[in-house]
Short mmCIF file of C-alpha atoms in Angstrom, two decimals:
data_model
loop_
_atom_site.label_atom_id
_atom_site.label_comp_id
_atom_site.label_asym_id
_atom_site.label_seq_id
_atom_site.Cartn_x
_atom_site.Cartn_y
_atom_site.Cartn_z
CA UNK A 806 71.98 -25.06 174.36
CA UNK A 807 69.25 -23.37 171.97
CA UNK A 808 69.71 -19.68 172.20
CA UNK A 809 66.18 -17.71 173.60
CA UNK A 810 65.67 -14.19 173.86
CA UNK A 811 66.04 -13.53 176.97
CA UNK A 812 63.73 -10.32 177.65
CA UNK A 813 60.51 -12.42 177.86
CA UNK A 814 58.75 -16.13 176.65
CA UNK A 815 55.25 -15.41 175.75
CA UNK A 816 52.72 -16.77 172.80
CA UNK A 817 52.53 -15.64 169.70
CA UNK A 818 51.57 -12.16 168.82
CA UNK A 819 48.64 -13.51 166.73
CA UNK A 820 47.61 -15.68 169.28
CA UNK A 821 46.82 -13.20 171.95
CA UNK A 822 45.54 -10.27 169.34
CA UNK A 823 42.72 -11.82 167.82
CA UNK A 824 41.24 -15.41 167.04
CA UNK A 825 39.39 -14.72 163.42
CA UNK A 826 40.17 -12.29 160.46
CA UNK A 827 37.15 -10.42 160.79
CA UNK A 828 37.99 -9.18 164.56
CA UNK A 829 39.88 -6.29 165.29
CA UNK A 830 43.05 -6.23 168.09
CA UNK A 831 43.11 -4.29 170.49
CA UNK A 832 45.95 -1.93 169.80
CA UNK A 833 45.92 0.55 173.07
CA UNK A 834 47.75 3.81 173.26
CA UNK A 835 50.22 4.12 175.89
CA UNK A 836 50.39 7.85 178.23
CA UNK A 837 53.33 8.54 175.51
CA UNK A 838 50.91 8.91 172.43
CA UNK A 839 52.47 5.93 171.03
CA UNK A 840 50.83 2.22 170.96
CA UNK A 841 51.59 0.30 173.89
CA UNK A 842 53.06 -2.43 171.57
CA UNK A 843 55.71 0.30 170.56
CA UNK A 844 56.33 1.17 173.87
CA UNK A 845 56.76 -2.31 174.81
CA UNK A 846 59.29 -2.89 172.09
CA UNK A 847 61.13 -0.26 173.09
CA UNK A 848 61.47 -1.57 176.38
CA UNK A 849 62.49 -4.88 175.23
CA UNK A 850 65.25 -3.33 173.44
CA UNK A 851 66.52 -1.90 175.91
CA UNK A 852 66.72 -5.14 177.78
CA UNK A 853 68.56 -6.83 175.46
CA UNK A 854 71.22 -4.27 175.51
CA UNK A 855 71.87 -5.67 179.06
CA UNK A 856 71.34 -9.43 178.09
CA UNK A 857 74.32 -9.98 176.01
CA UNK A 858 72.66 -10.51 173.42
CA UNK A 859 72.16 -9.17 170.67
CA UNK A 860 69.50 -9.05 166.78
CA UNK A 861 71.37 -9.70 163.49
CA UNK A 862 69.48 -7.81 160.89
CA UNK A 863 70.19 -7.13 157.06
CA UNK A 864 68.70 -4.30 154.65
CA UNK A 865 66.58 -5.34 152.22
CA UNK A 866 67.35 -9.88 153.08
CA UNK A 867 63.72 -10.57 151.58
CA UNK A 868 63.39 -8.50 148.48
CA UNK A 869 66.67 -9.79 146.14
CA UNK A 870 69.83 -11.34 146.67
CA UNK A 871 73.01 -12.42 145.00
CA UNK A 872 71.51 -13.87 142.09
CA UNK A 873 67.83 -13.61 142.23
CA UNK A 874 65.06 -11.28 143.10
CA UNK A 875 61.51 -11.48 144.35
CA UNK A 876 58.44 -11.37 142.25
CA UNK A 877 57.55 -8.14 142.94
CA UNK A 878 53.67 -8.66 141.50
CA UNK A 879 53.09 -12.19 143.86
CA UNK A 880 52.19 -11.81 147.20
CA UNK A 881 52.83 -15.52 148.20
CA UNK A 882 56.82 -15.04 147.76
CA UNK A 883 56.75 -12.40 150.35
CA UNK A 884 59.09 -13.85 153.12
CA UNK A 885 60.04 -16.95 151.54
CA UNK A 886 63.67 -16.47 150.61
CA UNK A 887 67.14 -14.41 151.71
CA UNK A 888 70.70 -14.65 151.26
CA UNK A 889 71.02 -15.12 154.84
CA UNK A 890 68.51 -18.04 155.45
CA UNK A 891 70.07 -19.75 152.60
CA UNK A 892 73.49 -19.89 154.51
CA UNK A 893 72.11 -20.54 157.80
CA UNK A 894 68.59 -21.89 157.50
CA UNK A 895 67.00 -18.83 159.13
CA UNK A 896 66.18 -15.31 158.64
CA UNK A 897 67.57 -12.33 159.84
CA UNK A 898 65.54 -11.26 163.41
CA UNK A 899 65.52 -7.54 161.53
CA UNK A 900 64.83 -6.19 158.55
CA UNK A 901 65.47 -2.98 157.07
CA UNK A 902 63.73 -1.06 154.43
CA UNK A 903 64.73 2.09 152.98
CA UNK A 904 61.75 5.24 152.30
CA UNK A 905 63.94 7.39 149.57
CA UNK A 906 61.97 8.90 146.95
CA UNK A 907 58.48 8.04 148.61
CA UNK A 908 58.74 11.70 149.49
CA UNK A 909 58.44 12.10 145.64
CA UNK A 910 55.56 10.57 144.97
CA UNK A 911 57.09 7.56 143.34
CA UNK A 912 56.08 3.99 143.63
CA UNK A 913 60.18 2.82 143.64
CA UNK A 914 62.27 3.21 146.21
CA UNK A 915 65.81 3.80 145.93
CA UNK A 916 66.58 0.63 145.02
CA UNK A 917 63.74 -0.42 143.09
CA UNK A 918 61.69 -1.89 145.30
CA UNK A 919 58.13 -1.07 145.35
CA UNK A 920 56.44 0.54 148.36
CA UNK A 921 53.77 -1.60 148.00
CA UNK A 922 56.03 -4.65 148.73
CA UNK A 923 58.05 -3.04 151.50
CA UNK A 924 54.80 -2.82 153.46
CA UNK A 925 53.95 -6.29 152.57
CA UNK A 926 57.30 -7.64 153.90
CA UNK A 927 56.91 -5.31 156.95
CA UNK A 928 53.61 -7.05 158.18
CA UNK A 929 55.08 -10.29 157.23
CA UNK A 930 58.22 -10.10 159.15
CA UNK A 931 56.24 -8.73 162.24
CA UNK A 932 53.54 -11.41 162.23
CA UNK A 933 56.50 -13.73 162.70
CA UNK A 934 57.63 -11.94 165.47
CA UNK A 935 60.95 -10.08 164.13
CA UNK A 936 61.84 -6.66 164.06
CA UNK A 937 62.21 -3.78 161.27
CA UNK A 938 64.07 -0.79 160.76
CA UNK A 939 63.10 1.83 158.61
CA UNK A 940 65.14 4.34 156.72
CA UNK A 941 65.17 7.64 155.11
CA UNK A 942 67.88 8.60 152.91
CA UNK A 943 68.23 12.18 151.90
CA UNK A 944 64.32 12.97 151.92
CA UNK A 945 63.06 16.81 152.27
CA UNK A 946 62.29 17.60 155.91
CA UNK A 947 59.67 19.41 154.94
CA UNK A 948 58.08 16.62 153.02
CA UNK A 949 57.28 14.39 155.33
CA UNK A 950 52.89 13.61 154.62
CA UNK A 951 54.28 10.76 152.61
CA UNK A 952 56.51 9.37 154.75
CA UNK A 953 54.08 9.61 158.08
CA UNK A 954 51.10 8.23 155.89
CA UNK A 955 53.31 5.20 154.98
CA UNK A 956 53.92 4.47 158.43
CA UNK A 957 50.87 4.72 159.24
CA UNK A 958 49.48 2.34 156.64
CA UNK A 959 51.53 -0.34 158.08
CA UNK A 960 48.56 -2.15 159.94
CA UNK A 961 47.93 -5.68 159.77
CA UNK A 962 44.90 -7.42 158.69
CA UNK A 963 43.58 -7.25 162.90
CA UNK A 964 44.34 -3.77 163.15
CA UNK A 965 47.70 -3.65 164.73
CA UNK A 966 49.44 -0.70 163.85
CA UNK A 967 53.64 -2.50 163.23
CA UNK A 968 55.98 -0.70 165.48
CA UNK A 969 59.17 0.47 163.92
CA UNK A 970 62.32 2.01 164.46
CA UNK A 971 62.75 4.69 162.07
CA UNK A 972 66.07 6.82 161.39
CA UNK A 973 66.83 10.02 159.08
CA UNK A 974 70.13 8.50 156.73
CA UNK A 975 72.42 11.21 155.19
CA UNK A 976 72.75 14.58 155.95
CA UNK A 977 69.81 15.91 158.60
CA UNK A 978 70.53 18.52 160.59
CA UNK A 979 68.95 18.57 164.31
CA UNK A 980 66.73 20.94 162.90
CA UNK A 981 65.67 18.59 160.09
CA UNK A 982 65.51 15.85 162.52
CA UNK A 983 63.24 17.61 165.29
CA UNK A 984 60.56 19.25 162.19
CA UNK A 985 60.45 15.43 161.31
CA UNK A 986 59.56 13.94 164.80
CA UNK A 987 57.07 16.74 165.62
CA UNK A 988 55.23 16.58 162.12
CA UNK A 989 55.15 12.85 162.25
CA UNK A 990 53.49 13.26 165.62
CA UNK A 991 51.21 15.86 164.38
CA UNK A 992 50.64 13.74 161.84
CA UNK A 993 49.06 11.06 164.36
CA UNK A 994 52.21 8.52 163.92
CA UNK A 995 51.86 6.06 167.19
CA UNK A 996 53.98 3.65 166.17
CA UNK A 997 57.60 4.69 165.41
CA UNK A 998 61.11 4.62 167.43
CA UNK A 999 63.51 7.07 166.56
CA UNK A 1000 67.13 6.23 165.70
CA UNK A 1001 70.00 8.75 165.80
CA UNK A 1002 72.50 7.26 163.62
CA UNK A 1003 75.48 9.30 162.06
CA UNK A 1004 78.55 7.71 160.54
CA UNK A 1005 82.04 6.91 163.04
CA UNK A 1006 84.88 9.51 164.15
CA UNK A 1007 87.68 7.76 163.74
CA UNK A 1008 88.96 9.56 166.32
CA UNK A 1009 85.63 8.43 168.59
CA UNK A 1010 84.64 11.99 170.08
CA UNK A 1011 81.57 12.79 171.70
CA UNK A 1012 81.20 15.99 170.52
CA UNK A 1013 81.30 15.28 167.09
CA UNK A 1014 78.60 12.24 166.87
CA UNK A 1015 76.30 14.55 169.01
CA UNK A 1016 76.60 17.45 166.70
CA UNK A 1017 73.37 16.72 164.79
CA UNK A 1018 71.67 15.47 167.83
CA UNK A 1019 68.04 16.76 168.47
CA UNK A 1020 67.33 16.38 171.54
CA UNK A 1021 66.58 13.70 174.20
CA UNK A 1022 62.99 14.38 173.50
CA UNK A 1023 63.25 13.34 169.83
CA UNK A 1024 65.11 10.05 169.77
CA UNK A 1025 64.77 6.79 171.45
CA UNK A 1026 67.74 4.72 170.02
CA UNK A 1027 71.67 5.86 169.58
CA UNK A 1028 73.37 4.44 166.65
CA UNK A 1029 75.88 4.26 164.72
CA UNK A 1030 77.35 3.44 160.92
CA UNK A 1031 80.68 1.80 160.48
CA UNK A 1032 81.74 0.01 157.54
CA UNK A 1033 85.24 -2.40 157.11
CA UNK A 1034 86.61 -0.73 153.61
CA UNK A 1035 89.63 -2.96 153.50
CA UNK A 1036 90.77 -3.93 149.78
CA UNK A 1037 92.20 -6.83 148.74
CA UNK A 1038 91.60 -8.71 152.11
CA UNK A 1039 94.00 -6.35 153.83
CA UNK A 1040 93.94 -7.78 157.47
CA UNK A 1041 95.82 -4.39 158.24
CA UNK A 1042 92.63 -2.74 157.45
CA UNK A 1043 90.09 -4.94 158.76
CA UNK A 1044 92.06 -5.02 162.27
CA UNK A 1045 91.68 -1.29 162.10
CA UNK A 1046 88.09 -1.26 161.83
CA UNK A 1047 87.62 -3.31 164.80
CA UNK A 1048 89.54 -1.01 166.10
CA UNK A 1049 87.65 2.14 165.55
CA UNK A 1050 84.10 0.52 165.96
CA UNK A 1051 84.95 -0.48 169.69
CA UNK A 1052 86.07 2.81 170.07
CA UNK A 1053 82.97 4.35 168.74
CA UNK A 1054 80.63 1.70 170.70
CA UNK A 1055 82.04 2.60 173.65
CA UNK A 1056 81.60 6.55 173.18
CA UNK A 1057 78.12 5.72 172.02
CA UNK A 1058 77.19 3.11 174.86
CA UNK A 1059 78.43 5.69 177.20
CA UNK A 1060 76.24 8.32 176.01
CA UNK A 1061 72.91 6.16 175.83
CA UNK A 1062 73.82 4.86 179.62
CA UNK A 1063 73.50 8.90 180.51
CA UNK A 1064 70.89 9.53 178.39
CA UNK A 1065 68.75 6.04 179.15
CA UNK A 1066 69.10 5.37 175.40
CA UNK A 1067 68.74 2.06 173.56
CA UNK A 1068 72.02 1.36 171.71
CA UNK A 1069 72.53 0.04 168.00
CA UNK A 1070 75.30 -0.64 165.34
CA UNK A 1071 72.87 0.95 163.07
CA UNK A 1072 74.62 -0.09 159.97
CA UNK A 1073 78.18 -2.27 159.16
CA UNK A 1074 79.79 -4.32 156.70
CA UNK A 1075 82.82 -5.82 154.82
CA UNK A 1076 82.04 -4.71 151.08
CA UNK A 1077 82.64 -8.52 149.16
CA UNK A 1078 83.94 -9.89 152.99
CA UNK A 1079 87.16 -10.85 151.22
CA UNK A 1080 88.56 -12.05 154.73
CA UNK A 1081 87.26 -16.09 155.02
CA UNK A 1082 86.70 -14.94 159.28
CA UNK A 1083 85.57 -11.65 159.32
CA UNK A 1084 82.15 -12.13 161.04
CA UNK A 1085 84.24 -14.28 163.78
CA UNK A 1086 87.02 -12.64 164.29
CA UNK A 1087 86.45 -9.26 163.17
CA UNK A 1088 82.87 -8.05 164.07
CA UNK A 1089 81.69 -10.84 166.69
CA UNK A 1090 84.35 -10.19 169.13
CA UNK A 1091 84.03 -6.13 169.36
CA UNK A 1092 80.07 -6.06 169.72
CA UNK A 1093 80.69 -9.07 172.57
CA UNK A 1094 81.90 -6.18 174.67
CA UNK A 1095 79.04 -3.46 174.41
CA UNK A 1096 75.41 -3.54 175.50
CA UNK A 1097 73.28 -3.26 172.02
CA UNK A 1098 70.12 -4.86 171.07
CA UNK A 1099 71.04 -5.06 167.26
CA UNK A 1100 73.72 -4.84 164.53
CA UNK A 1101 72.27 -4.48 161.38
CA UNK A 1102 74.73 -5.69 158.03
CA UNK A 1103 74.01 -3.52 154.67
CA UNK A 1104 72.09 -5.39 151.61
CA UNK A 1105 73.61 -8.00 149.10
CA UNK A 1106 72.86 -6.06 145.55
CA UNK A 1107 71.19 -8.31 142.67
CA UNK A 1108 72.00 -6.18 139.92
CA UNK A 1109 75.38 -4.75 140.89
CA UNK A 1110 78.67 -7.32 140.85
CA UNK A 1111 80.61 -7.56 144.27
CA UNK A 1112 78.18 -5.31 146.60
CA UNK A 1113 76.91 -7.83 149.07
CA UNK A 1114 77.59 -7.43 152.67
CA UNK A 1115 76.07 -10.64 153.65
CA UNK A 1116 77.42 -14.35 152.45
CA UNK A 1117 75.54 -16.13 149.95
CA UNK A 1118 75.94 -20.00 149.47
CA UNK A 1119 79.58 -20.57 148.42
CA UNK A 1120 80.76 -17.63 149.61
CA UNK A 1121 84.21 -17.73 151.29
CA UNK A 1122 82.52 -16.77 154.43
CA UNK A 1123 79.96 -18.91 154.96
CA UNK A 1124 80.96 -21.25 157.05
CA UNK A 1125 82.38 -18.93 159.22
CA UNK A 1126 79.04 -17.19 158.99
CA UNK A 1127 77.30 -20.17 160.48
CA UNK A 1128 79.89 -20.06 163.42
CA UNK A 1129 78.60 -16.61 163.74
CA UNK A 1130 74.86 -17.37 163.35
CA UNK A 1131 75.37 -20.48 166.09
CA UNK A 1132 77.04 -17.89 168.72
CA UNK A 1133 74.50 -17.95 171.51
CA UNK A 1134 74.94 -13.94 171.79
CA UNK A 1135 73.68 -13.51 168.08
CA UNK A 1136 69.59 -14.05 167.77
CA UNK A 1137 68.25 -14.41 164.47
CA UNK A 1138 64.33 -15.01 163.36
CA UNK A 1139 63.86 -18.31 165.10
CA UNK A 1140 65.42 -16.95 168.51
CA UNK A 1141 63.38 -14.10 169.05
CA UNK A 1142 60.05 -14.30 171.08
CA UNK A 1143 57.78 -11.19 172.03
CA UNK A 1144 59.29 -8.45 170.95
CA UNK A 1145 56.36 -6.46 171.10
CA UNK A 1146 54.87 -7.64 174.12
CA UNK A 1147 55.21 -6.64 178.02
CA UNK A 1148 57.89 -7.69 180.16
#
């Protein structure tokens, strides 16, 4: 049976917004401040935490990969290739973008990847209907006009404002993290989700992933960061980090059921995936037990030798990948279907 997204069937986004290039969508604000499509989005991510299903997402799929990398200068390679899609024949449902050194006034990011093409690639993946996750890694709290004005400028040729879900990476306090929220508000940003996202306790406590926590009032999404570091395909290892994320899933699904949170794995991986099964036997089978709405793998470098969290073709785990990709709990580009609109 074809996997479907199960929050809602609907037309296409373009289809109902607007029916020439020269009119405008209507792009209402909901009682929260934010656009109703954000809103909406957030609804429908809750409901796929209780669908057992779930997003597959990868940081940076449509900008480089193992081997190549996109012409920056030409707009008409924007979405065309990925790492993933080359495995599987489709693209990741998310993408994910990170905002370091905008702050700065610099047109790279962190990575090298020019602001001007992350926007590009964020309108791109949302006029086909998929979902993206941005990130800020170690940016000044106090600098945040950049930042909010980016967001902001991430409006499609109808006027549609792209919802996001947007999370502070590295070391924000709950201070840093509520002065971002209220300036981006004050700001005017109407179309951002907040996701709370710090790295896994090994020993799963509560107390310590809540530590940096802001507030109900400030976040929409809980996540949460766990890597497989297992060298040398140590199965020892890799069995162990199964271990710990379903201990940390659980702690965190717990939480977001009190707090009426969404619930992500915000970021994961297998550095090289030097196990031939990991995405079947490893990752697939922990998130089958806990109610998120997306796991999100880290980026597959072009310029630095054995850091790709993703397979590429003729990768050792590509066929297992596939398996993975052809699991009716794991949606990719092709499965999902209005995101952004109302149940």
């Amino acid at each position: 049976m074809m996997k479907q997204l199960l929050i809602i069937t609907a037309a296409a986004i373009l289809v109902m917004s607007c029916s020439s290039k020269s009119q405008k969508a209507d792009d209402p604000l909901a009682d929260s401040g934010r656009t109703q499509r954000t809103e909406d989005l957030l609804a429908n991510l809750k409901a796929l935490g209780d669908s057992s299903v779930y997003l597959f997402g990868q940081h940076d799929a449509t900008v480089y990969g193992i081997g190549w990398q996109a012409d920056y200068a030409n707009d008409s390679t924007v979405h065309q290739r990925s790492d993933v899609k080359s495995v599987c024949g489709d693209h990741p449902a998310l993408l994910s973008f990170d905002l370091g050194r905008l702050e700065l006034g610099d047109s790279l990011n962190l990575d090298s990847v020019p602001f001007q093409r992350i926007r590009q690639e964020v309108i791109a993946h949302f006029n086909r209907g998929g979902l993206i996750s941005l990130s800020w890694t170690d940016g000044d709290a106090t600098k945040t006009v950049a930042v909010a004005d980016f967001l902001q400028s991430l409006e499609t040729p109808y006027g549609v404002k792209v919802p996001v879900v947007f999370r502070l990476r590295g070391q924000f306090t709950a201070d840093d993290w509520r002065t971002v929220v209220s300036q981006f508000r004050e700001h005017g940003v109407t179309n951002a989700l907040y996701a709370y996202s710090p790295g896994t306790e090994s020993d799963g406590d509560e107390a310590k992933y809540l530590e940096r926590y802001p507030g109900d009032d400030y976040i929409d999404l809980l996540g949460l960061d766990c890597y497989c570091w297992a060298p040398d395909a140590d199965t020892t290892q890799v069995a162990r980090y199964a271990a710990t994320l379903d201990k940390n899933l659980q702690m965190v699904c717990a939480i977001a059921k009190q707090r009426h949170k969404a619930v992500a794995l915000t970021e994961t991986g297998y550095e090289c995936l030097k196990t031939p099964d990991w995405w079947t036997h490893a990752l697939a089978p922990v998130l089958a037990k806990h109610p998120i709405c997306y796991a999100l793998a880290w980026r597959n470098a072009h310029n630095r030798p054995n850091h790709f969290f993703a397979p590429y073709p003729g990768q050792q785990s590509a066929s297992d990948f596939i398996r993975f990709y052809n699991d009716p709990r794991t949606l990719f580009l092709s499965d999902v279907n209005g995101l952004y609109l109302k149940k």
